[in-house]
Each structure stands twice: as structure tokens, then as C-alpha cells.
PDB file of C-alpha atoms in Angstrom:
ATOM      1  CA  UNK A   1     118.831 106.296  94.563  1.00 61.00           C
ATOM      2  CA  UNK A   2     118.894 102.920  92.221  1.00 92.00           C
ATOM      3  CA  UNK A   3     116.881 100.140  93.361  1.00 98.00           C
ATOM      4  CA  UNK A   4     118.471  96.910  94.072  1.00 98.00           C
ATOM      5  CA  UNK A   5     117.982  93.726  92.079  1.00 98.00           C
ATOM      6  CA  UNK A   6     119.003  90.293  92.800  1.00 98.00           C
ATOM      7  CA  UNK A   7     118.972  87.349  90.256  1.00 98.00           C
ATOM      8  CA  UNK A   8     119.476  83.979  91.290  1.00 98.00           C
ATOM      9  CA  UNK A   9     121.247  81.861  88.845  1.00 98.00           C
ATOM     10  CA  UNK A  10     122.594  85.189  87.496  1.00 98.00           C
ATOM     11  CA  UNK A  11     126.072  84.718  85.983  1.00 97.00           C
ATOM     12  CA  UNK A  12     125.344  82.455  83.159  1.00 96.00           C
ATOM     13  CA  UNK A  13     122.509  81.885  80.387  1.00 96.00           C
ATOM     14  CA  UNK A  14     119.262  83.513  80.551  1.00 98.00           C
ATOM     15  CA  UNK A  15     120.299  84.697  84.294  1.00 98.00           C
ATOM     16  CA  UNK A  16     123.421  86.515  82.849  1.00 98.00           C
ATOM     17  CA  UNK A  17     121.408  88.208  80.182  1.00 98.00           C
ATOM     18  CA  UNK A  18     118.902  89.396  82.973  1.00 98.00           C
ATOM     19  CA  UNK A  19     121.492  90.594  85.215  1.00 98.00           C
ATOM     20  CA  UNK A  20     123.076  92.741  82.328  1.00 98.00           C
ATOM     21  CA  UNK A  21     119.689  94.147  81.486  1.00 98.00           C
ATOM     22  CA  UNK A  22     118.734  95.391  84.859  1.00 98.00           C
ATOM     23  CA  UNK A  23     122.198  96.945  85.246  1.00 98.00           C
ATOM     24  CA  UNK A  24     121.809  98.569  81.946  1.00 98.00           C
ATOM     25  CA  UNK A  25     118.377  99.778  83.216  1.00 98.00           C
ATOM     26  CA  UNK A  26     119.964 101.538  86.096  1.00 97.00           C
ATOM     27  CA  UNK A  27     119.452  99.024  88.830  1.00 98.00           C
ATOM     28  CA  UNK A  28     122.273  97.817  91.360  1.00 98.00           C
ATOM     29  CA  UNK A  29     122.333  94.170  90.573  1.00 98.00           C
ATOM     30  CA  UNK A  30     123.780  91.214  92.453  1.00 98.00           C
ATOM     31  CA  UNK A  31     124.037  87.717  90.889  1.00 98.00           C
ATOM     32  CA  UNK A  32     123.844  84.642  92.737  1.00 98.00           C
ATOM     33  CA  UNK A  33     125.334  81.310  91.342  1.00 98.00           C
ATOM     34  CA  UNK A  34     125.616  77.945  92.573  1.00 95.00           C
ATOM     35  CA  UNK A  35     128.945  76.104  91.358  1.00 90.00           C
ATOM     36  CA  UNK A  36     130.685  77.477  88.330  1.00 91.00           C
ATOM     37  CA  UNK A  37     133.450  79.744  89.988  1.00 94.00           C
ATOM     38  CA  UNK A  38     135.234  80.226  86.754  1.00 95.00           C
ATOM     39  CA  UNK A  39     132.220  81.600  85.016  1.00 95.00           C
ATOM     40  CA  UNK A  40     131.084  83.695  87.766  1.00 97.00           C
ATOM     41  CA  UNK A  41     134.179  85.394  88.188  1.00 97.00           C
ATOM     42  CA  UNK A  42     134.471  85.818  84.462  1.00 97.00           C
ATOM     43  CA  UNK A  43     130.953  87.411  84.416  1.00 98.00           C
ATOM     44  CA  UNK A  44     132.000  89.509  87.279  1.00 98.00           C
ATOM     45  CA  UNK A  45     135.198  90.969  85.822  1.00 98.00           C
ATOM     46  CA  UNK A  46     133.373  91.426  82.406  1.00 98.00           C
ATOM     47  CA  UNK A  47     130.259  93.153  83.768  1.00 98.00           C
ATOM     48  CA  UNK A  48     131.136  94.637  87.238  1.00 97.00           C
ATOM     49  CA  UNK A  49     128.153  93.005  88.671  1.00 98.00           C
ATOM     50  CA  UNK A  50     128.747  91.430  92.150  1.00 97.00           C
ATOM     51  CA  UNK A  51     128.307  87.570  92.412  1.00 98.00           C
ATOM     52  CA  UNK A  52     127.598  85.875  95.295  1.00 98.00           C
ATOM     53  CA  UNK A  53     127.719  82.006  95.524  1.00 98.00           C
ATOM     54  CA  UNK A  54     125.044  79.617  97.429  1.00 98.00           C
ATOM     55  CA  UNK A  55     122.858  77.034  97.162  1.00 98.00           C
ATOM     56  CA  UNK A  56     119.502  78.089  96.402  1.00 98.00           C
ATOM     57  CA  UNK A  57     117.874  74.863  97.725  1.00 98.00           C
ATOM     58  CA  UNK A  58     118.902  75.782 101.263  1.00 98.00           C
ATOM     59  CA  UNK A  59     116.709  78.048 103.245  1.00 98.00           C
ATOM     60  CA  UNK A  60     119.631  78.928 105.778  1.00 98.00           C
ATOM     61  CA  UNK A  61     122.176  79.512 102.634  1.00 98.00           C
ATOM     62  CA  UNK A  62     119.624  81.960 101.047  1.00 98.00           C
ATOM     63  CA  UNK A  63     118.983  83.810 104.096  1.00 98.00           C
ATOM     64  CA  UNK A  64     122.748  84.214 104.871  1.00 98.00           C
ATOM     65  CA  UNK A  65     123.357  85.226 100.974  1.00 98.00           C
ATOM     66  CA  UNK A  66     120.562  87.726 101.032  1.00 98.00           C
ATOM     67  CA  UNK A  67     121.935  89.251 104.011  1.00 98.00           C
ATOM     68  CA  UNK A  68     125.331  89.631 102.475  1.00 98.00           C
ATOM     69  CA  UNK A  69     123.570  91.249  99.432  1.00 98.00           C
ATOM     70  CA  UNK A  70     121.749  93.787 101.395  1.00 98.00           C
ATOM     71  CA  UNK A  71     125.028  94.645 103.283  1.00 98.00           C
ATOM     72  CA  UNK A  72     126.596  95.394 100.117  1.00 96.00           C
ATOM     73  CA  UNK A  73     124.165  97.112  98.123  1.00 98.00           C
ATOM     74  CA  UNK A  74     120.943  97.943 100.421  1.00 98.00           C
ATOM     75  CA  UNK A  75     117.312  96.387 100.594  1.00 98.00           C
ATOM     76  CA  UNK A  76     116.566  94.091  97.694  1.00 98.00           C
ATOM     77  CA  UNK A  77     113.442  95.366  95.873  1.00 98.00           C
ATOM     78  CA  UNK A  78     113.744  93.313  92.831  1.00 98.00           C
ATOM     79  CA  UNK A  79     113.996  89.508  92.980  1.00 99.00           C
ATOM     80  CA  UNK A  80     114.461  87.371  90.161  1.00 99.00           C
ATOM     81  CA  UNK A  81     114.183  83.528  90.746  1.00 98.00           C
ATOM     82  CA  UNK A  82     115.928  82.241  87.733  1.00 98.00           C
ATOM     83  CA  UNK A  83     118.217  79.471  89.101  1.00 97.00           C
ATOM     84  CA  UNK A  84     117.165  75.984  87.783  1.00 96.00           C
ATOM     85  CA  UNK A  85     118.674  72.581  87.255  1.00 95.00           C
ATOM     86  CA  UNK A  86     117.486  69.640  84.966  1.00 94.00           C
ATOM     87  CA  UNK A  87     117.844  65.876  86.116  1.00 96.00           C
ATOM     88  CA  UNK A  88     115.982  64.476  82.980  1.00 95.00           C
ATOM     89  CA  UNK A  89     114.693  60.764  83.347  1.00 97.00           C
ATOM     90  CA  UNK A  90     111.635  58.609  82.418  1.00 98.00           C
ATOM     91  CA  UNK A  91     109.777  58.367  85.734  1.00 98.00           C
ATOM     92  CA  UNK A  92     109.921  54.593  85.900  1.00 98.00           C
ATOM     93  CA  UNK A  93     113.679  55.050  85.812  1.00 98.00           C
ATOM     94  CA  UNK A  94     113.928  58.514  88.037  1.00 98.00           C
ATOM     95  CA  UNK A  95     115.872  57.894  91.186  1.00 98.00           C
ATOM     96  CA  UNK A  96     114.542  59.868  94.052  1.00 98.00           C
ATOM     97  CA  UNK A  97     117.528  62.218  94.345  1.00 98.00           C
ATOM     98  CA  UNK A  98     116.917  63.221  90.727  1.00 98.00           C
ATOM     99  CA  UNK A  99     113.439  64.023  91.926  1.00 98.00           C
ATOM    100  CA  UNK A 100     114.432  65.756  95.048  1.00 98.00           C
ATOM    101  CA  UNK A 101     117.295  67.773  93.694  1.00 98.00           C
ATOM    102  CA  UNK A 102     114.912  69.452  90.728  1.00 98.00           C
ATOM    103  CA  UNK A 103     111.940  70.092  93.235  1.00 98.00           C
ATOM    104  CA  UNK A 104     114.303  71.460  95.729  1.00 98.00           C
ATOM    105  CA  UNK A 105     116.266  73.946  93.292  1.00 98.00           C
ATOM    106  CA  UNK A 106     113.714  74.900  90.978  1.00 98.00           C
ATOM    107  CA  UNK A 107     110.460  75.073  93.223  1.00 98.00           C
ATOM    108  CA  UNK A 108     111.757  74.945  96.728  1.00 98.00           C
ATOM    109  CA  UNK A 109     114.036  78.044  96.160  1.00 98.00           C
ATOM    110  CA  UNK A 110     111.010  80.257  95.571  1.00 98.00           C
ATOM    111  CA  UNK A 111     110.120  79.932  99.341  1.00 98.00           C
ATOM    112  CA  UNK A 112     113.900  79.970 100.443  1.00 98.00           C
ATOM    113  CA  UNK A 113     114.644  83.339  98.343  1.00 98.00           C
ATOM    114  CA  UNK A 114     110.934  85.100  98.936  1.00 98.00           C
ATOM    115  CA  UNK A 115     110.659  84.293 102.688  1.00 98.00           C
ATOM    116  CA  UNK A 116     113.797  86.028 103.915  1.00 98.00           C
ATOM    117  CA  UNK A 117     112.827  89.256 101.556  1.00 98.00           C
ATOM    118  CA  UNK A 118     109.146  89.575 101.469  1.00 98.00           C
ATOM    119  CA  UNK A 119     108.804  91.262 104.866  1.00 98.00           C
ATOM    120  CA  UNK A 120     111.048  93.952 103.917  1.00 98.00           C
ATOM    121  CA  UNK A 121     109.014  94.479 100.595  1.00 98.00           C
ATOM    122  CA  UNK A 122     105.835  94.575 102.555  1.00 98.00           C
ATOM    123  CA  UNK A 123     107.544  97.182 105.012  1.00 98.00           C
ATOM    124  CA  UNK A 124     108.572  99.352 102.376  1.00 98.00           C
ATOM    125  CA  UNK A 125     105.316  99.035 100.334  1.00 98.00           C
ATOM    126  CA  UNK A 126     107.398  97.933  97.140  1.00 98.00           C
ATOM    127  CA  UNK A 127     108.382  94.873  95.311  1.00 98.00           C
ATOM    128  CA  UNK A 128     108.891  93.097  92.294  1.00 98.00           C
ATOM    129  CA  UNK A 129     109.023  89.502  92.279  1.00 99.00           C
ATOM    130  CA  UNK A 130     109.723  87.834  88.729  1.00 99.00           C
ATOM    131  CA  UNK A 131     109.681  83.708  88.555  1.00 99.00           C
ATOM    132  CA  UNK A 132     111.419  82.180  85.453  1.00 98.00           C
ATOM    133  CA  UNK A 133     109.063  79.177  84.870  1.00 98.00           C
ATOM    134  CA  UNK A 134     109.137  77.244  81.568  1.00 97.00           C
ATOM    135  CA  UNK A 135     107.010  76.042  78.685  1.00 97.00           C
ATOM    136  CA  UNK A 136     107.371  72.597  80.030  1.00 96.00           C
ATOM    137  CA  UNK A 137     105.668  73.741  83.228  1.00 98.00           C
ATOM    138  CA  UNK A 138     102.705  74.803  81.088  1.00 98.00           C
ATOM    139  CA  UNK A 139     102.492  71.754  78.581  1.00 97.00           C
ATOM    140  CA  UNK A 140     104.777  69.103  80.379  1.00 96.00           C
ATOM    141  CA  UNK A 141     107.502  67.226  78.887  1.00 94.00           C
ATOM    142  CA  UNK A 142     108.352  63.605  78.412  1.00 95.00           C
ATOM    143  CA  UNK A 143     111.162  62.595  80.603  1.00 96.00           C
ATOM    144  CA  UNK A 144     110.743  65.619  82.571  1.00 97.00           C
ATOM    145  CA  UNK A 145     108.114  64.684  85.283  1.00 98.00           C
ATOM    146  CA  UNK A 146     110.481  66.298  87.883  1.00 98.00           C
ATOM    147  CA  UNK A 147     111.331  69.470  86.018  1.00 97.00           C
ATOM    148  CA  UNK A 148     107.708  69.895  84.708  1.00 98.00           C
ATOM    149  CA  UNK A 149     106.153  69.624  88.236  1.00 98.00           C
ATOM    150  CA  UNK A 150     108.464  72.321  89.760  1.00 98.00           C
ATOM    151  CA  UNK A 151     107.856  74.682  87.023  1.00 98.00           C
ATOM    152  CA  UNK A 152     104.184  74.316  87.333  1.00 98.00           C
ATOM    153  CA  UNK A 153     104.545  74.916  90.921  1.00 98.00           C
ATOM    154  CA  UNK A 154     106.225  78.177  90.144  1.00 98.00           C
ATOM    155  CA  UNK A 155     103.269  79.290  88.360  1.00 98.00           C
ATOM    156  CA  UNK A 156     100.938  78.368  91.197  1.00 98.00           C
ATOM    157  CA  UNK A 157     103.479  80.053  93.499  1.00 99.00           C
ATOM    158  CA  UNK A 158     103.312  83.151  91.602  1.00 99.00           C
ATOM    159  CA  UNK A 159      99.490  83.522  91.706  1.00 98.00           C
ATOM    160  CA  UNK A 160      99.114  82.903  95.040  1.00 98.00           C
ATOM    161  CA  UNK A 161     101.772  85.131  96.286  1.00 98.00           C
ATOM    162  CA  UNK A 162     100.621  87.962  93.990  1.00 98.00           C
ATOM    163  CA  UNK A 163      97.139  87.705  95.522  1.00 98.00           C
ATOM    164  CA  UNK A 164      98.921  87.902  99.244  1.00 98.00           C
ATOM    165  CA  UNK A 165     101.104  90.800  98.160  1.00 98.00           C
ATOM    166  CA  UNK A 166      98.929  93.166  95.929  1.00 98.00           C
ATOM    167  CA  UNK A 167      97.875  95.520  98.696  1.00 98.00           C
ATOM    168  CA  UNK A 168     101.443  95.746 100.003  1.00 98.00           C
ATOM    169  CA  UNK A 169     102.333  97.381  96.699  1.00 98.00           C
ATOM    170  CA  UNK A 170     104.474  94.162  95.516  1.00 98.00           C
ATOM    171  CA  UNK A 171     103.900  92.540  92.340  1.00 98.00           C
ATOM    172  CA  UNK A 172     104.682  88.986  91.550  1.00 99.00           C
ATOM    173  CA  UNK A 173     104.707  87.470  88.143  1.00 99.00           C
ATOM    174  CA  UNK A 174     106.025  84.559  86.007  1.00 98.00           C
ATOM    175  CA  UNK A 175     107.618  84.067  82.665  1.00 98.00           C
ATOM    176  CA  UNK A 176     107.728  80.888  80.919  1.00 98.00           C
ATOM    177  CA  UNK A 177     110.503  80.899  78.155  1.00 98.00           C
ATOM    178  CA  UNK A 178     110.454  78.230  75.498  1.00 97.00           C
ATOM    179  CA  UNK A 179     113.506  77.083  73.613  1.00 95.00           C
ATOM    180  CA  UNK A 180     116.179  79.775  74.313  1.00 97.00           C
ATOM    181  CA  UNK A 181     119.714  79.867  72.606  1.00 95.00           C
ATOM    182  CA  UNK A 182     121.778  79.025  75.866  1.00 92.00           C
ATOM    183  CA  UNK A 183     124.510  76.825  76.414  1.00 87.00           C
ATOM    184  CA  UNK A 184     122.040  73.763  77.369  1.00 81.00           C
ATOM    185  CA  UNK A 185     120.117  74.325  73.996  1.00 85.00           C
ATOM    186  CA  UNK A 186     123.361  74.593  71.945  1.00 87.00           C
ATOM    187  CA  UNK A 187     124.288  71.207  73.572  1.00 84.00           C
ATOM    188  CA  UNK A 188     121.437  69.500  71.606  1.00 85.00           C
ATOM    189  CA  UNK A 189     122.632  67.701  68.482  1.00 88.00           C
ATOM    190  CA  UNK A 190     122.240  69.692  65.463  1.00 90.00           C
ATOM    191  CA  UNK A 191     119.951  67.394  63.749  1.00 92.00           C
ATOM    192  CA  UNK A 192     117.800  66.851  66.653  1.00 89.00           C
ATOM    193  CA  UNK A 193     117.494  70.704  66.796  1.00 92.00           C
ATOM    194  CA  UNK A 194     116.486  71.097  63.209  1.00 93.00           C
ATOM    195  CA  UNK A 195     114.257  68.293  62.643  1.00 93.00           C
ATOM    196  CA  UNK A 196     112.543  67.887  65.995  1.00 91.00           C
ATOM    197  CA  UNK A 197     112.563  71.424  67.853  1.00 92.00           C
ATOM    198  CA  UNK A 198     112.499  74.264  65.193  1.00 96.00           C
ATOM    199  CA  UNK A 199     109.742  72.866  63.237  1.00 96.00           C
ATOM    200  CA  UNK A 200     107.558  73.166  66.593  1.00 95.00           C
ATOM    201  CA  UNK A 201     108.267  76.803  66.733  1.00 97.00           C
ATOM    202  CA  UNK A 202     106.041  78.886  64.439  1.00 97.00           C
ATOM    203  CA  UNK A 203     108.816  81.931  64.319  1.00 97.00           C
ATOM    204  CA  UNK A 204     111.025  79.244  63.043  1.00 96.00           C
ATOM    205  CA  UNK A 205     114.044  79.942  65.541  1.00 96.00           C
ATOM    206  CA  UNK A 206     115.214  79.870  68.875  1.00 97.00           C
ATOM    207  CA  UNK A 207     114.490  82.707  71.410  1.00 98.00           C
ATOM    208  CA  UNK A 208     117.643  84.890  72.696  1.00 98.00           C
ATOM    209  CA  UNK A 209     118.270  85.165  76.486  1.00 98.00           C
ATOM    210  CA  UNK A 210     118.036  89.039  75.811  1.00 98.00           C
ATOM    211  CA  UNK A 211     114.486  88.658  74.923  1.00 98.00           C
ATOM    212  CA  UNK A 212     113.508  87.146  77.831  1.00 98.00           C
ATOM    213  CA  UNK A 213     115.593  89.796  79.904  1.00 98.00           C
ATOM    214  CA  UNK A 214     113.615  92.468  78.283  1.00 98.00           C
ATOM    215  CA  UNK A 215     110.417  90.831  79.597  1.00 98.00           C
ATOM    216  CA  UNK A 216     112.139  91.008  83.025  1.00 98.00           C
ATOM    217  CA  UNK A 217     113.331  94.579  82.882  1.00 98.00           C
ATOM    218  CA  UNK A 218     109.588  95.613  82.101  1.00 98.00           C
ATOM    219  CA  UNK A 219     107.985  93.757  84.890  1.00 98.00           C
ATOM    220  CA  UNK A 220     110.790  95.040  87.277  1.00 98.00           C
ATOM    221  CA  UNK A 221     109.541  98.667  86.477  1.00 98.00           C
ATOM    222  CA  UNK A 222     107.108 101.173  87.818  1.00 96.00           C
ATOM    223  CA  UNK A 223     105.266 100.979  84.544  1.00 96.00           C
ATOM    224  CA  UNK A 224     104.284  97.418  85.115  1.00 98.00           C
ATOM    225  CA  UNK A 225     102.568  98.104  88.443  1.00 97.00           C
ATOM    226  CA  UNK A 226      99.234  97.092  87.245  1.00 98.00           C
ATOM    227  CA  UNK A 227     100.444  93.598  86.220  1.00 98.00           C
ATOM    228  CA  UNK A 228     100.528  90.855  89.057  1.00 98.00           C
ATOM    229  CA  UNK A 229      99.702  87.087  89.066  1.00 98.00           C
ATOM    230  CA  UNK A 230     100.390  87.109  85.413  1.00 98.00           C
ATOM    231  CA  UNK A 231     102.258  84.433  83.424  1.00 98.00           C
ATOM    232  CA  UNK A 232     104.229  85.786  80.150  1.00 98.00           C
ATOM    233  CA  UNK A 233     104.762  82.865  77.649  1.00 97.00           C
ATOM    234  CA  UNK A 234     107.725  83.652  75.542  1.00 98.00           C
ATOM    235  CA  UNK A 235     108.271  80.690  73.201  1.00 97.00           C
ATOM    236  CA  UNK A 236     107.778  82.033  69.595  1.00 98.00           C
ATOM    237  CA  UNK A 237     104.232  80.575  69.379  1.00 97.00           C
ATOM    238  CA  UNK A 238     105.096  77.031  70.348  1.00 97.00           C
ATOM    239  CA  UNK A 239     102.537  76.672  72.859  1.00 96.00           C
ATOM    240  CA  UNK A 240      99.571  79.071  74.068  1.00 93.00           C
ATOM    241  CA  UNK A 241      98.678  78.971  77.693  1.00 79.00           C
TER     242      UNK A 241
END
């Protein structure tokens, strides 16, 4: 019987690539999304992957959403915490709500998603939790104190939960993408991309969402049972952790 995978922020960008790659690898996949109904329904019709809408910054919403996914597909054995937002501003101009929204969505969501799922994984003695962090959680980024703090927190969360869960057969790992060819990066002005961003990347190009997805598929597999508490840097050599 196919294992069940849940991907947050799973209907667009890197999350969509992850959802599709897991399905292609034989998993039963559900994709959570937060707000873009049109994109989610288009994704569902094109892929056949179930989509479920809820706010990952709310513990209660996550608990209810997870119950619905498990009612549809069965116990969740692979969890990919991918959902994230940006609310960029220099700290001296950042509003409290910009800080809170990013911390709650990008870091708080890991607790909100893992807490309702982890006990079932422990009972079954198997689980794969994969947290999508960021290069900016490793090196920091001007104008992103909120985002960098949250993504750095994702890495700390990963390492701690990996230690707690190892004897229960659960692996917990993080992936830190660099600049990936998604809608968000495509919105960067071409001259900024070519003059300021690409020269920082030794391989000379953006990453593709499918390249991050392949990392996820490996970490979700039985073959990755030895790997836990690790951080995979996938940034084309831009930063070495």
C-alpha cells in the first residue's frame, strides 16, 4: 500500500514540484494551500492531487486539516513543511505584524503541523519529516530579519526533533534552497537578477523546483533511513554551511 505524503504550500512553486515528484514516486499525495483557490484548483485538475485549504499559522486549522487528509488518504507518513511567506523590510521600518506573520507561518507552522502528526508516526515506528528552510536562514539576508530568523529556526527545530524521534524510526531533515526559478524569483527585475544575483551563484544559473523535489523524494525514501538531523544545501555553490 502506498505511503501518504502531505506537502504544505504544495500547489505552487517548489511545493508543486515536490507534490508532483512524490506522486510520480508512488506516494499518495495531498497538497495544502493557503489562499490562491484558482491556482490550487488548476493544480488539482492537472495533476489529480488532492488539495486542502487551511492556514498553517493556526494550530487548530492544521489539526482539522490533517484529520481531513487522513480521512481521505490514511495516516500521514511523509510530511513536507514547505509553506512560507515573505514580508520584507529593514528592521527599523518593520511593523510588528510583518514580523509576526512571517514567524508564525514559516516557523510556527512546523510545530502546528508536526505536533498533530508525530504521535501517529511514533506509534507506527516510521515517519519522514522534511522541512524546507532557506539559504537565508543559513547566512542571513538584509531586509529579511523576520524571514532569516524563521528559516534559521526551522534548522534548529529539525535538529532537535531528529534527536527526539530517531529511536521511533522517524527521520527529520531540512533542505535549504538558494535562488530557485519560481514565480517569486521571476518577479525580480531582469537587470537585478543578471547583475546582482547570478554572479553570486558559482554554477551560473538559478535552481529549478524539480531539483529541490528530487532531494525531498530521496529523504522520504527507505534508502534515506540513516540520514536524520541533516541540512542539505541546494544553492549552486552560493553558500557553504
